[in-house]
Amino acid sequence: MNTLFDKIWDSHVVSLIPDGPTQLYIDRLYCHEVTSPQAFDGLRARGIKCFRPEKIFCMPDHNTPTHDQDKPIEDPVSKRQVDSLERNAKEFGLSYYGMMDPRNGIIHVVGPERGLSLPGMTIVCGDSHTSTHGAVGAVAFGIGTGEVEMVLASQCILQQKPKSMRISIDGKLGKGVTAKDIALYLMMKLTTSGATGYFVEYAGEAVRNLSMEGRLTLSNLSIEMGARGGFIAPDEVTFEYLKGREFAPKGEEWDKAVEYWKTLKSGDDAVFDKELHFDAADIAPMITYGTNPGMGMPIDGKIPVPPCKALDYMGFTSGQSLIGHKIDYVFLGACTNGRIEDFRAFASLVKGHKKAPGVTAWLVPGSWMVDAQIREEGLDKVLEEAGFEIRQPGCSACLAMNDDKIPAGKYSVSTSNRNFEGRQGPGSRTLLASPLTAAAAAITGEVTDPRKFL
Amino acid sequence: MKQKFDIIESSCIPLPLENVDTDQIIPARFLKAVTRDEKFFGENLFRDWRYNADGSLNKDFVLNDPRYSGEILVAGKNFGSGSSREHAAWAIAGYGFRVVISSYFADIHRNNELNNFVLPVVVSEKFLAELFDSIAKDPATRVRVDVGAKTVTNLATGSCESFPLGEYKQYCLMNALDDIDYLLQQKSKIEEYEKKSK
């Protein structure tokens, strides 16, 4: 009771269905090309319009190629899906940021950076990583296509209220330990179903000290612990980040908004259904060895599970250390780690080194805005000198729906969010890690503790 | 597909694996469809487990084992984790399953099943283990799911449990109504909320 989650959720309840779900009002719906076409089809079949088109923003990201975006997409199936979104947005009167539009990018990178995701909002998208937007102090969660159709039709969705959990990370993070490592550590501790049924509030000194980019990474990965969503109460870091962004309130409206946002925190007497505490000092740079994100360990650890299907798939053995294991690909990007801070971290580590021969590196900014900032800060030069090229924005090799596919049997150190069998391409073997760990692997050609270079 | 639920009695297809994620249920490359053709998704359910890399049938996978058939899928703990893709529920429905029994479902996937007239039945670890055991002994083992009574029975052993299902969803399933049918009747309430919260 009296948690921030309760405050935001309760203020969006339109009605309670007796013995049923809650009818919840949604402030923002994002649509990408993969999970929306059938929802628009549903509206057409029912002969209805969008109820509140001004609250809905559409952009393609999953299928977009990361090169030659000015040319038509070569894969006809991908092209059809992207074209469908554009046509649907036009037909139903929705904002659309198409490929090559400077506002385009991965939906979960674009929402916060344009100020479309704001504290206190309810935000949904047909995508499990919608939890990302929770970093600004919003209740944000992924939904299915049928639910996308609900929001298109009524700006509401029917949901059971989840339970609440607070995870506090106390103390200070060690050298080379990032928000990604916190998340991989939590998944290792809680498993991929440890937070199922819960909405998580992240708190504690180590979380407060994270930049907005770090908070977005942490919230992004909530779903990988099974949580419905995760969020962080807004504070000065949040306000500083949002101020002046395109859709953030301006002038007097801004002052009024900040005044309200400052009330968005859990009460001192808040009661959570579950509370967990962890010590930041216990967290090391992490890496995964298996085929779900909960199968992670400290980078200098030994694989702690007995022989199993996952280890067979990965070509690893029980008790093995991964340090020094040869890798083939490095992927920096995705809604998890495709923001400016991630590129800064990667560039700072590879500066003055060269990409290892035999490593293919895909560096994919999360949006054109991130791309512009990379160039403004001169990070492109640093990366080029070290032998890296920057590709064009999109989801890319995170789920390999475009042509960025890791070949079967190859090892990829990836800053994305999932290491499922075949996720990065049929037969691909994914090691999830932070941008720093990915950078260390990129210059050495093997799994390497990034702290060696810091 | 909208269809009325009452009592379902069927043999089962066992999948005694834990953490079956939606990438396995329907791999990402099948998400490029822009229509909701359940037959197409059903044909590609568990695609990479059903077929070998060379396109030939994987005879070791349970869906290809002629001993097993039925409208009920029985799966290990934490079924449907990972991506929110509703296509996973379409694939399960498209294959012909009407019920999935597991001791634990991932949240989003559970909702997706319910919205697509596939009933997720949550049972205890004990019930699940016993059911896998019954099916191993006799692949023709039948299970009865009574949506009105919210009970599930292993007809081989007589074990019976009740399973959670909100009254609203129970009503929808038994009357073949979906959520949007309901929400469209609520417009005035929504407008009232919008005025109030400005």
XYZ file of C-alpha atoms in Angstrom:
652
model
C 0.000 0.000 0.000
C 0.995 3.619 -0.674
C 3.691 2.585 -3.112
C 4.472 4.703 -6.165
C 3.109 1.870 -8.270
C -0.235 2.095 -6.421
C -0.341 5.869 -6.903
C 0.163 5.740 -10.664
C -1.966 2.648 -11.241
C -4.864 3.798 -9.038
C -5.012 7.226 -10.694
C -5.542 5.498 -14.069
C -8.366 3.172 -13.077
C -11.472 3.861 -15.162
C -13.476 1.071 -13.582
C -13.139 -2.189 -11.717
C -14.969 -5.109 -13.230
C -16.475 -7.136 -10.395
C -14.341 -10.283 -9.961
C -12.510 -9.311 -13.096
C -9.664 -7.196 -14.350
C -9.205 -3.455 -13.996
C -10.064 -1.158 -16.867
C -6.938 0.964 -16.987
C -6.509 4.213 -18.922
C -3.387 4.400 -21.090
C -1.567 7.703 -21.654
C 0.777 6.518 -24.377
C 0.726 3.671 -26.895
C 3.726 2.937 -29.096
C 3.362 0.708 -32.165
C 6.104 -1.006 -34.111
C 5.651 -2.978 -37.290
C 5.778 -6.528 -35.900
C 3.029 -6.682 -33.296
C 0.562 -4.132 -34.676
C -0.692 -5.141 -38.158
C -3.219 -7.651 -36.873
C -4.502 -5.092 -34.341
C -5.219 -2.588 -37.111
C -6.840 -5.397 -39.101
C -9.041 -6.016 -36.076
C -10.231 -2.379 -36.085
C -11.069 -2.617 -39.764
C -12.944 -5.878 -39.241
C -14.993 -4.230 -36.480
C -15.472 -1.084 -38.583
C -14.109 1.285 -35.909
C -11.568 4.141 -35.713
C -8.793 4.875 -33.210
C -10.318 6.430 -30.122
C -7.430 8.813 -29.224
C -5.031 8.951 -32.189
C -2.998 11.846 -30.701
C -1.753 9.576 -27.885
C -0.300 6.976 -30.253
C 3.131 7.002 -31.942
C 4.320 4.524 -34.563
C 7.755 3.672 -35.896
C 9.374 0.678 -37.577
C 12.450 -0.692 -35.786
C 12.531 -4.517 -35.728
C 12.919 -5.105 -39.475
C 14.895 -2.039 -40.454
C 18.231 -2.812 -42.097
C 21.259 -1.162 -40.480
C 22.738 -0.018 -43.785
C 21.376 1.751 -46.881
C 18.159 2.805 -45.175
C 17.661 5.365 -47.930
C 17.042 2.489 -50.338
C 13.981 0.220 -50.284
C 14.256 -2.783 -47.919
C 15.522 -5.753 -49.934
C 13.693 -8.486 -48.027
C 10.135 -8.333 -49.443
C 8.611 -9.755 -46.262
C 10.270 -7.135 -44.036
C 9.315 -4.436 -46.497
C 5.667 -5.502 -46.441
C 5.578 -5.284 -42.654
C 7.189 -1.833 -42.537
C 4.949 -0.573 -45.343
C 1.887 -1.909 -43.500
C 2.735 0.182 -40.434
C 3.097 3.338 -42.519
C -0.193 2.661 -44.287
C -1.998 1.884 -41.023
C -0.637 5.013 -39.291
C -1.850 7.119 -42.205
C -5.259 5.470 -42.397
C -5.899 5.858 -38.663
C -4.312 9.318 -38.325
C -1.362 8.422 -36.087
C 2.113 10.002 -35.815
C 4.619 7.992 -37.814
C 8.426 8.240 -37.757
C 9.569 6.240 -40.775
C 13.018 5.032 -41.770
C 15.494 7.897 -42.377
C 13.256 10.285 -40.427
C 15.635 11.910 -37.895
C 13.138 10.946 -35.179
C 13.263 7.229 -36.052
C 14.977 4.588 -33.963
C 14.162 1.781 -31.571
C 10.842 2.705 -30.012
C 12.191 2.278 -26.466
C 15.093 4.597 -27.190
C 12.995 7.196 -29.023
C 10.142 7.464 -26.469
C 12.250 8.823 -23.598
C 14.629 10.866 -25.775
C 11.761 12.813 -27.380
C 10.022 13.366 -24.047
C 7.070 11.221 -25.118
C 7.486 9.065 -22.003
C 6.991 11.151 -18.877
C 6.758 10.531 -15.118
C 3.395 9.341 -13.826
C 2.209 8.046 -17.190
C 0.849 4.646 -18.115
C 2.685 3.470 -21.234
C 2.200 0.317 -23.308
C 3.533 -1.207 -26.504
C 3.289 -4.638 -28.085
C 6.792 -5.424 -26.928
C 8.053 -6.954 -23.709
C 10.844 -4.371 -23.345
C 8.321 -1.569 -22.895
C 9.377 -1.736 -19.245
C 12.299 0.471 -20.392
C 10.128 3.599 -20.112
C 9.682 2.903 -16.392
C 13.060 4.569 -15.902
C 11.399 7.998 -16.109
C 8.986 7.070 -13.315
C 6.149 5.703 -15.435
C 4.151 2.483 -15.247
C 5.180 0.915 -18.555
C 4.641 -2.649 -19.700
C 4.532 -4.898 -22.723
C 1.251 -6.177 -24.100
C 0.057 -8.587 -26.758
C -1.414 -7.644 -30.117
C -4.988 -8.196 -28.891
C -4.286 -5.666 -26.155
C -2.790 -3.251 -28.691
C -6.146 -3.490 -30.437
C -7.914 -2.696 -27.136
C -5.887 0.491 -26.707
C -6.333 1.525 -30.332
C -10.083 1.028 -29.909
C -10.617 2.526 -26.463
C -7.341 3.962 -25.033
C -7.893 1.444 -22.238
C -6.794 -2.045 -21.450
C -8.074 -4.723 -19.156
C -5.451 -5.886 -16.670
C -5.152 -7.610 -13.342
C -3.242 -5.376 -10.953
C 0.179 -6.970 -10.419
C 1.790 -7.328 -7.024
C 4.514 -4.881 -6.040
C 8.154 -5.581 -5.275
C 10.944 -3.235 -4.255
C 14.511 -4.146 -5.098
C 17.091 -1.984 -3.384
C 20.721 -1.971 -4.443
C 22.559 -0.436 -1.535
C 26.024 1.100 -1.585
C 28.272 1.947 -4.509
C 29.098 -0.029 -7.646
C 32.672 -1.134 -8.185
C 34.920 -0.136 -11.092
C 33.691 -1.372 -14.463
C 30.284 -2.415 -13.089
C 27.328 -0.964 -14.993
C 23.526 -0.970 -14.939
C 23.634 -3.973 -17.285
C 25.686 -5.886 -14.718
C 23.163 -5.031 -11.983
C 20.394 -6.482 -14.152
C 22.329 -9.637 -15.079
C 23.201 -10.065 -11.403
C 19.536 -9.763 -10.382
C 18.543 -12.336 -13.024
C 21.237 -14.706 -11.781
C 19.881 -14.332 -8.236
C 16.148 -14.350 -9.054
C 16.089 -16.506 -12.231
C 14.004 -15.547 -15.259
C 10.759 -16.163 -13.381
C 11.715 -14.750 -9.974
C 9.632 -11.605 -10.385
C 6.701 -13.066 -12.345
C 3.469 -11.410 -11.275
C 5.231 -8.358 -9.863
C 5.873 -4.783 -10.829
C 9.312 -3.819 -9.552
C 10.404 -0.492 -8.091
C 14.198 -0.136 -8.142
C 15.643 1.863 -5.286
C 18.753 2.297 -3.186
C 21.929 4.335 -3.493
C 23.390 2.473 -6.480
C 20.158 2.969 -8.463
C 19.868 6.652 -7.512
C 23.447 7.145 -8.711
C 22.684 5.743 -12.165
C 22.373 8.167 -15.062
C 19.085 8.175 -16.992
C 20.683 5.931 -19.621
C 21.691 3.437 -16.930
C 18.198 3.545 -15.438
C 16.710 2.849 -18.866
C 18.970 -0.215 -19.180
C 17.990 -1.515 -15.750
C 14.248 -0.972 -16.292
C 14.529 -2.495 -19.776
C 15.647 -5.831 -18.349
C 12.848 -6.123 -15.748
C 10.959 -8.469 -18.043
C 13.920 -10.872 -18.091
C 13.290 -11.574 -14.397
C 9.680 -12.240 -15.301
C 8.436 -8.900 -13.939
C 5.521 -7.185 -15.640
C 7.550 -3.981 -15.530
C 10.089 -2.062 -13.517
C 10.488 1.604 -12.721
C 12.442 4.179 -10.770
C 10.852 7.099 -8.928
C 11.583 10.375 -10.731
C 14.172 12.740 -9.252
C 16.527 15.531 -10.336
C 18.327 13.143 -12.728
C 14.969 12.514 -14.439
C 13.960 16.178 -14.610
C 17.379 17.217 -15.901
C 17.146 14.537 -18.624
C 13.622 15.465 -19.738
C 13.912 19.253 -19.662
C 13.752 20.775 -23.127
C 12.902 17.528 -24.908
C 10.462 17.851 -27.789
C 7.297 16.588 -26.104
C 8.177 17.519 -22.503
C 6.046 20.341 -21.050
C 7.458 23.852 -21.556
C 7.535 27.095 -19.512
C 4.947 27.310 -16.759
C 3.610 23.893 -17.702
C 7.063 22.475 -16.991
C 7.200 23.985 -13.488
C 3.733 22.641 -12.736
C 4.683 19.220 -14.053
C 7.880 19.042 -11.976
C 5.947 20.039 -8.883
C 3.587 17.106 -9.498
C 6.379 14.707 -10.454
C 8.124 15.427 -7.151
C 5.141 13.857 -5.372
C 5.669 10.620 -7.311
C 7.437 8.450 -4.764
C 6.578 5.609 -2.453
C 5.554 6.750 1.013
C 7.837 6.090 3.979
C 5.087 3.763 5.201
C 4.747 1.995 1.824
C 4.152 -1.737 2.059
C 5.362 -3.936 -0.797
C 4.286 -7.507 -1.419
C 7.975 -8.356 -1.549
C 11.169 -6.474 -0.663
C 14.695 -7.488 -1.637
C 18.025 -5.910 -0.764
C 21.330 -6.407 -2.511
C 24.748 -4.922 -1.896
C 26.257 -3.109 -4.884
C 29.739 -4.152 -3.755
C 28.846 -7.812 -4.436
C 28.244 -7.142 -8.129
C 31.028 -7.774 -10.647
C 31.004 -7.365 -14.438
C 28.713 -10.192 -15.569
C 28.483 -12.531 -18.536
C 25.987 -15.237 -19.485
C 26.981 -18.788 -20.371
C 23.602 -20.356 -21.141
C 20.403 -19.916 -23.125
C 18.361 -17.710 -20.836
C 19.439 -14.404 -19.301
C 19.291 -15.881 -15.796
C 22.216 -18.145 -16.694
C 24.848 -15.551 -15.894
C 27.900 -15.348 -13.657
C 30.683 -12.927 -12.711
C 33.001 -12.679 -15.701
C 35.847 -14.318 -13.796
C 33.605 -17.103 -12.477
C 33.221 -20.735 -13.472
C 30.078 -22.157 -15.070
C 28.078 -23.199 -12.009
C 25.527 -25.596 -13.513
C 25.820 -29.319 -14.282
C 25.903 -30.516 -17.914
C 22.591 -29.664 -19.611
C 20.920 -28.886 -22.951
C 21.892 -25.205 -22.654
C 25.608 -25.950 -22.209
C 25.502 -28.431 -25.109
C 23.978 -25.738 -27.286
C 26.602 -23.200 -26.216
C 29.476 -25.662 -26.559
C 30.557 -25.080 -22.945
C 31.298 -27.488 -20.142
C 30.329 -27.403 -16.514
C 32.960 -25.717 -14.340
C 34.595 -23.981 -17.297
C 35.916 -20.395 -17.050
C 34.991 -18.239 -20.034
C 37.948 -15.884 -19.709
C 40.056 -16.268 -22.844
C 37.305 -18.046 -24.789
C 37.547 -17.035 -28.450
C 34.618 -15.007 -29.803
C 33.532 -14.179 -33.350
C 31.056 -11.306 -33.133
C 30.419 -8.279 -30.960
C 27.082 -6.471 -30.967
C 26.679 -3.067 -29.315
C 23.132 -1.772 -29.457
C 19.455 -2.707 -28.843
C 16.896 -1.053 -26.562
C 19.060 -2.385 -23.729
C 22.393 -0.724 -24.564
C 22.008 1.406 -27.695
C 22.145 4.821 -26.015
C 24.786 7.521 -26.020
C 26.274 6.471 -22.689
C 26.770 2.940 -24.033
C 28.685 4.281 -27.030
C 30.737 6.520 -24.739
C 31.636 3.513 -22.582
C 32.527 1.334 -25.563
C 34.597 4.114 -27.174
C 36.425 4.946 -23.939
C 37.607 1.357 -23.622
C 38.659 0.753 -27.235
C 40.354 4.160 -27.546
C 43.982 3.643 -28.504
C 43.436 -0.057 -29.273
C 42.484 -1.894 -32.450
C 39.637 -4.252 -33.154
C 40.956 -7.810 -32.955
C 41.373 -9.495 -36.333
C 38.680 -12.104 -36.934
C 36.071 -10.257 -34.888
C 33.051 -8.861 -36.701
C 31.671 -5.923 -34.742
C 28.233 -4.402 -35.266
C 27.806 -1.058 -33.543
C 24.197 0.001 -33.948
C 22.924 3.241 -32.363
C 19.450 3.030 -30.865
C 18.206 6.021 -32.838
C 19.254 8.730 -35.280
C 19.388 11.089 -32.315
C 21.975 8.836 -30.651
C 23.821 8.641 -33.965
C 23.910 12.461 -34.220
C 25.222 12.756 -30.679
C 27.936 10.152 -31.344
C 29.172 12.321 -34.217
C 28.803 15.553 -32.262
C 31.003 14.171 -29.491
C 33.557 12.831 -31.975
C 33.069 9.239 -30.788
C 32.767 8.166 -34.431
C 36.388 9.209 -34.972
C 37.599 7.293 -31.920
C 35.715 4.196 -33.050
C 36.881 4.460 -36.659
C 40.501 4.795 -35.569
C 40.098 1.609 -33.572
C 38.705 -0.143 -36.654
C 34.974 0.025 -35.952
C 32.185 1.342 -38.152
C 28.838 2.654 -36.998
C 25.752 1.238 -38.620
C 22.275 2.750 -38.980
C 19.705 2.551 -36.150
C 17.324 -0.323 -35.450
C 16.840 -3.455 -33.331
C 19.341 -5.282 -35.547
C 21.108 -8.373 -34.234
C 19.197 -8.354 -30.948
C 16.622 -10.573 -32.609
C 17.966 -10.812 -36.146
C 14.741 -9.978 -37.947
C 16.744 -7.946 -40.444
C 19.848 -9.325 -42.171
C 22.144 -8.862 -39.131
C 22.317 -12.551 -38.221
C 25.060 -14.314 -36.262
C 25.950 -17.531 -38.163
C 25.289 -20.939 -36.600
C 27.876 -22.024 -34.048
C 29.524 -18.592 -33.812
C 30.017 -16.814 -30.487
C 28.646 -13.324 -30.037
C 29.316 -11.042 -27.086
C 26.179 -8.968 -27.171
C 24.832 -5.999 -25.219
C 21.275 -7.041 -26.068
C 18.763 -8.642 -23.743
C 18.271 -12.287 -24.682
C 20.518 -15.256 -25.272
C 17.761 -17.709 -26.231
C 18.577 -20.485 -28.693
C 18.671 -18.983 -32.170
C 17.774 -15.491 -30.990
C 20.589 -13.806 -32.935
C 20.227 -16.155 -35.888
C 19.642 -19.935 -36.146
C 22.341 -21.758 -34.166
C 23.954 -18.529 -32.892
C 25.582 -18.549 -29.450
C 25.048 -15.388 -27.434
C 26.982 -14.165 -24.393
C 25.141 -11.225 -22.837
C 27.295 -8.535 -21.275
C 27.742 -4.793 -20.753
C 29.129 -2.395 -23.378
C 32.462 -2.343 -21.467
C 32.743 -6.135 -21.546
C 31.713 -6.152 -25.218
C 34.430 -3.574 -25.947
C 37.068 -5.624 -24.123
C 36.054 -8.680 -26.189
C 36.126 -6.668 -29.411
C 39.763 -5.626 -29.005
C 41.077 -8.915 -27.642
C 38.979 -11.368 -29.683
C 38.160 -13.318 -26.543
C 36.119 -13.030 -23.365
C 38.062 -10.534 -21.271
C 37.533 -8.846 -17.915
C 36.988 -5.172 -18.822
C 38.547 -4.043 -15.530
C 41.938 -4.907 -17.052
C 41.597 -1.836 -19.247
C 40.179 0.623 -16.708
C -10.613 -17.984 -32.658
C -13.700 -17.049 -30.668
C -15.302 -20.244 -29.442
C -17.369 -21.254 -26.441
C -15.652 -23.149 -23.633
C -17.432 -25.566 -21.371
C -15.980 -29.028 -20.711
C -12.924 -30.160 -22.612
C -11.892 -33.788 -22.379
C -8.913 -34.919 -24.392
C -5.688 -36.852 -24.507
C -2.543 -34.742 -24.116
C 0.733 -33.883 -25.760
C 3.516 -33.760 -23.139
C 6.391 -31.273 -23.288
C 8.257 -31.859 -20.037
C 10.660 -28.931 -20.474
C 10.891 -25.898 -18.175
C 11.162 -22.268 -19.308
C 9.821 -22.892 -22.812
C 10.143 -19.363 -24.226
C 8.073 -17.723 -26.940
C 11.073 -17.709 -29.308
C 10.817 -21.523 -29.285
C 7.014 -21.499 -29.536
C 7.228 -19.347 -32.653
C 10.670 -18.166 -33.865
C 11.062 -14.464 -34.704
C 11.315 -15.057 -38.446
C 7.634 -16.020 -38.496
C 6.612 -12.684 -36.987
C 6.776 -10.993 -40.348
C 3.261 -11.991 -41.312
C 0.863 -9.050 -41.434
C -2.316 -11.068 -41.139
C -3.520 -13.315 -38.396
C -3.638 -16.635 -40.187
C -3.813 -19.147 -37.346
C -3.229 -22.019 -39.737
C 0.099 -20.493 -40.822
C 1.207 -19.911 -37.228
C -0.021 -23.362 -36.188
C 2.044 -24.996 -38.911
C 5.122 -23.274 -37.505
C 4.501 -23.943 -33.813
C 7.811 -25.099 -32.226
C 9.230 -24.924 -35.762
C 12.900 -25.335 -34.846
C 12.164 -28.298 -32.590
C 9.792 -29.972 -35.060
C 12.148 -29.814 -38.005
C 15.857 -30.469 -38.401
C 18.125 -27.801 -39.900
C 17.839 -29.504 -43.310
C 14.036 -29.194 -43.248
C 13.375 -32.848 -42.489
C 11.033 -33.866 -39.694
C 12.678 -34.268 -36.274
C 11.214 -37.649 -35.341
C 12.367 -37.244 -31.748
C 10.127 -34.240 -31.076
C 6.851 -34.990 -29.343
C 4.591 -33.283 -31.907
C 5.970 -35.733 -34.476
C 5.408 -38.766 -32.282
C 2.247 -40.574 -33.479
C 1.608 -41.944 -29.978
C 0.561 -38.481 -28.787
C -2.376 -36.359 -29.883
C -5.074 -34.157 -28.382
C -6.252 -30.638 -27.650
C -4.240 -30.292 -24.435
C -0.565 -29.344 -24.232
C 1.124 -30.230 -20.949
C 4.313 -28.228 -20.371
C 6.934 -27.747 -17.678
C 7.204 -24.788 -15.329
C 7.394 -21.161 -16.571
C 5.776 -21.735 -19.948
C 5.786 -18.835 -22.425
C 8.577 -16.726 -20.967
C 10.411 -14.119 -22.990
C 9.044 -11.994 -25.801
C 5.468 -10.688 -25.603
C 4.620 -11.874 -29.110
C 0.940 -12.831 -29.289
C 1.899 -14.908 -32.307
C 2.901 -17.590 -29.788
C -0.710 -17.860 -28.624
C -1.936 -17.829 -32.232
C 0.456 -20.671 -33.036
C -0.784 -22.724 -30.091
C -4.411 -22.056 -31.042
C -3.664 -22.611 -34.724
C -2.169 -26.020 -34.055
C -5.434 -27.002 -32.411
C -4.647 -26.763 -28.726
C -7.455 -25.406 -26.578
C -5.778 -25.894 -23.208
C -2.213 -25.599 -21.925
C -1.452 -27.143 -18.541
C 1.640 -26.043 -16.625
C 2.644 -25.305 -13.054
C 3.584 -21.729 -14.005
C 2.950 -19.371 -16.917
C 4.788 -16.190 -17.844
C 2.412 -13.247 -17.307
C 2.134 -11.733 -20.755
C 1.819 -15.081 -22.460
C -0.892 -16.202 -20.058
C -2.942 -13.113 -20.964
C -2.282 -13.687 -24.636
C -3.595 -17.235 -24.405
C -6.753 -16.084 -22.628
C -7.365 -13.379 -25.231
C -7.099 -15.997 -27.968
C -9.390 -18.621 -26.520
C -6.639 -20.924 -25.315
C -7.097 -21.719 -21.641
C -3.956 -21.686 -19.464
C -4.523 -24.103 -16.587
C -2.165 -23.606 -13.642
C -1.696 -26.761 -11.579
C 0.523 -27.719 -8.653
C 4.001 -29.166 -9.244
C 2.700 -32.434 -7.803
C -0.277 -32.612 -10.151
C 1.962 -31.786 -13.116
C 4.563 -34.420 -12.212
C 1.851 -37.030 -11.757
C 0.282 -36.102 -15.095
C 3.613 -36.401 -16.928
C 4.003 -39.744 -15.227
C 0.529 -40.923 -16.302
C 1.182 -39.862 -19.903
C 4.570 -41.626 -19.896
C 2.862 -44.827 -18.774
C -0.088 -44.443 -21.131
C 0.075 -41.891 -23.978
C -3.726 -42.115 -24.291
C -4.186 -40.646 -20.788
C -7.153 -38.294 -20.797
C -7.636 -35.055 -18.903
C -10.923 -33.309 -18.224
C -11.072 -29.526 -17.870
C -14.331 -28.096 -16.586
C -14.362 -24.338 -17.198
C -17.626 -23.826 -15.321
C -16.326 -25.556 -12.197
C -12.722 -24.397 -12.765
C -11.411 -27.910 -12.186
C -8.908 -30.119 -13.957
C -8.899 -33.910 -13.575
C -6.300 -36.493 -14.518
C -8.673 -39.271 -15.554
C -5.941 -41.917 -15.246
C -5.498 -41.358 -11.512
C -8.622 -39.411 -10.599
C -6.515 -36.551 -9.194
C -8.477 -33.331 -9.379
C -7.488 -29.724 -8.707
C -9.174 -26.391 -9.085
C -7.352 -23.778 -11.139
C -7.443 -19.973 -10.998
C -9.647 -18.141 -13.513
C -11.305 -14.772 -12.864
C -15.062 -14.710 -13.204
C -14.870 -12.133 -15.955
C -12.607 -14.268 -18.154
C -14.630 -17.351 -17.294
C -17.766 -15.546 -18.514
C -15.969 -14.404 -21.700
C -14.695 -17.913 -22.463
C -18.033 -19.576 -21.812
C -19.834 -17.031 -24.006
C -17.188 -16.531 -26.723
C -16.885 -12.784 -26.030
C -13.595 -10.916 -26.259
C -12.301 -7.918 -24.285
C -12.839 -5.435 -27.080
C -16.519 -6.346 -27.276
C -16.632 -5.326 -23.625
C -14.515 -2.137 -23.871
C -16.498 -0.770 -26.785
C -19.510 -0.652 -24.495
C -17.590 1.561 -22.030
C -16.987 4.715 -24.120
C -18.961 7.111 -21.912
C -17.100 5.927 -18.803
C -13.780 6.538 -20.563
C -14.759 10.064 -21.609
C -15.869 10.771 -18.056
C -12.473 9.608 -16.775
C -10.659 11.829 -19.281
C -12.621 14.926 -18.160
C -12.009 14.184 -14.508
C -8.269 13.588 -14.818
C -7.451 16.682 -16.888
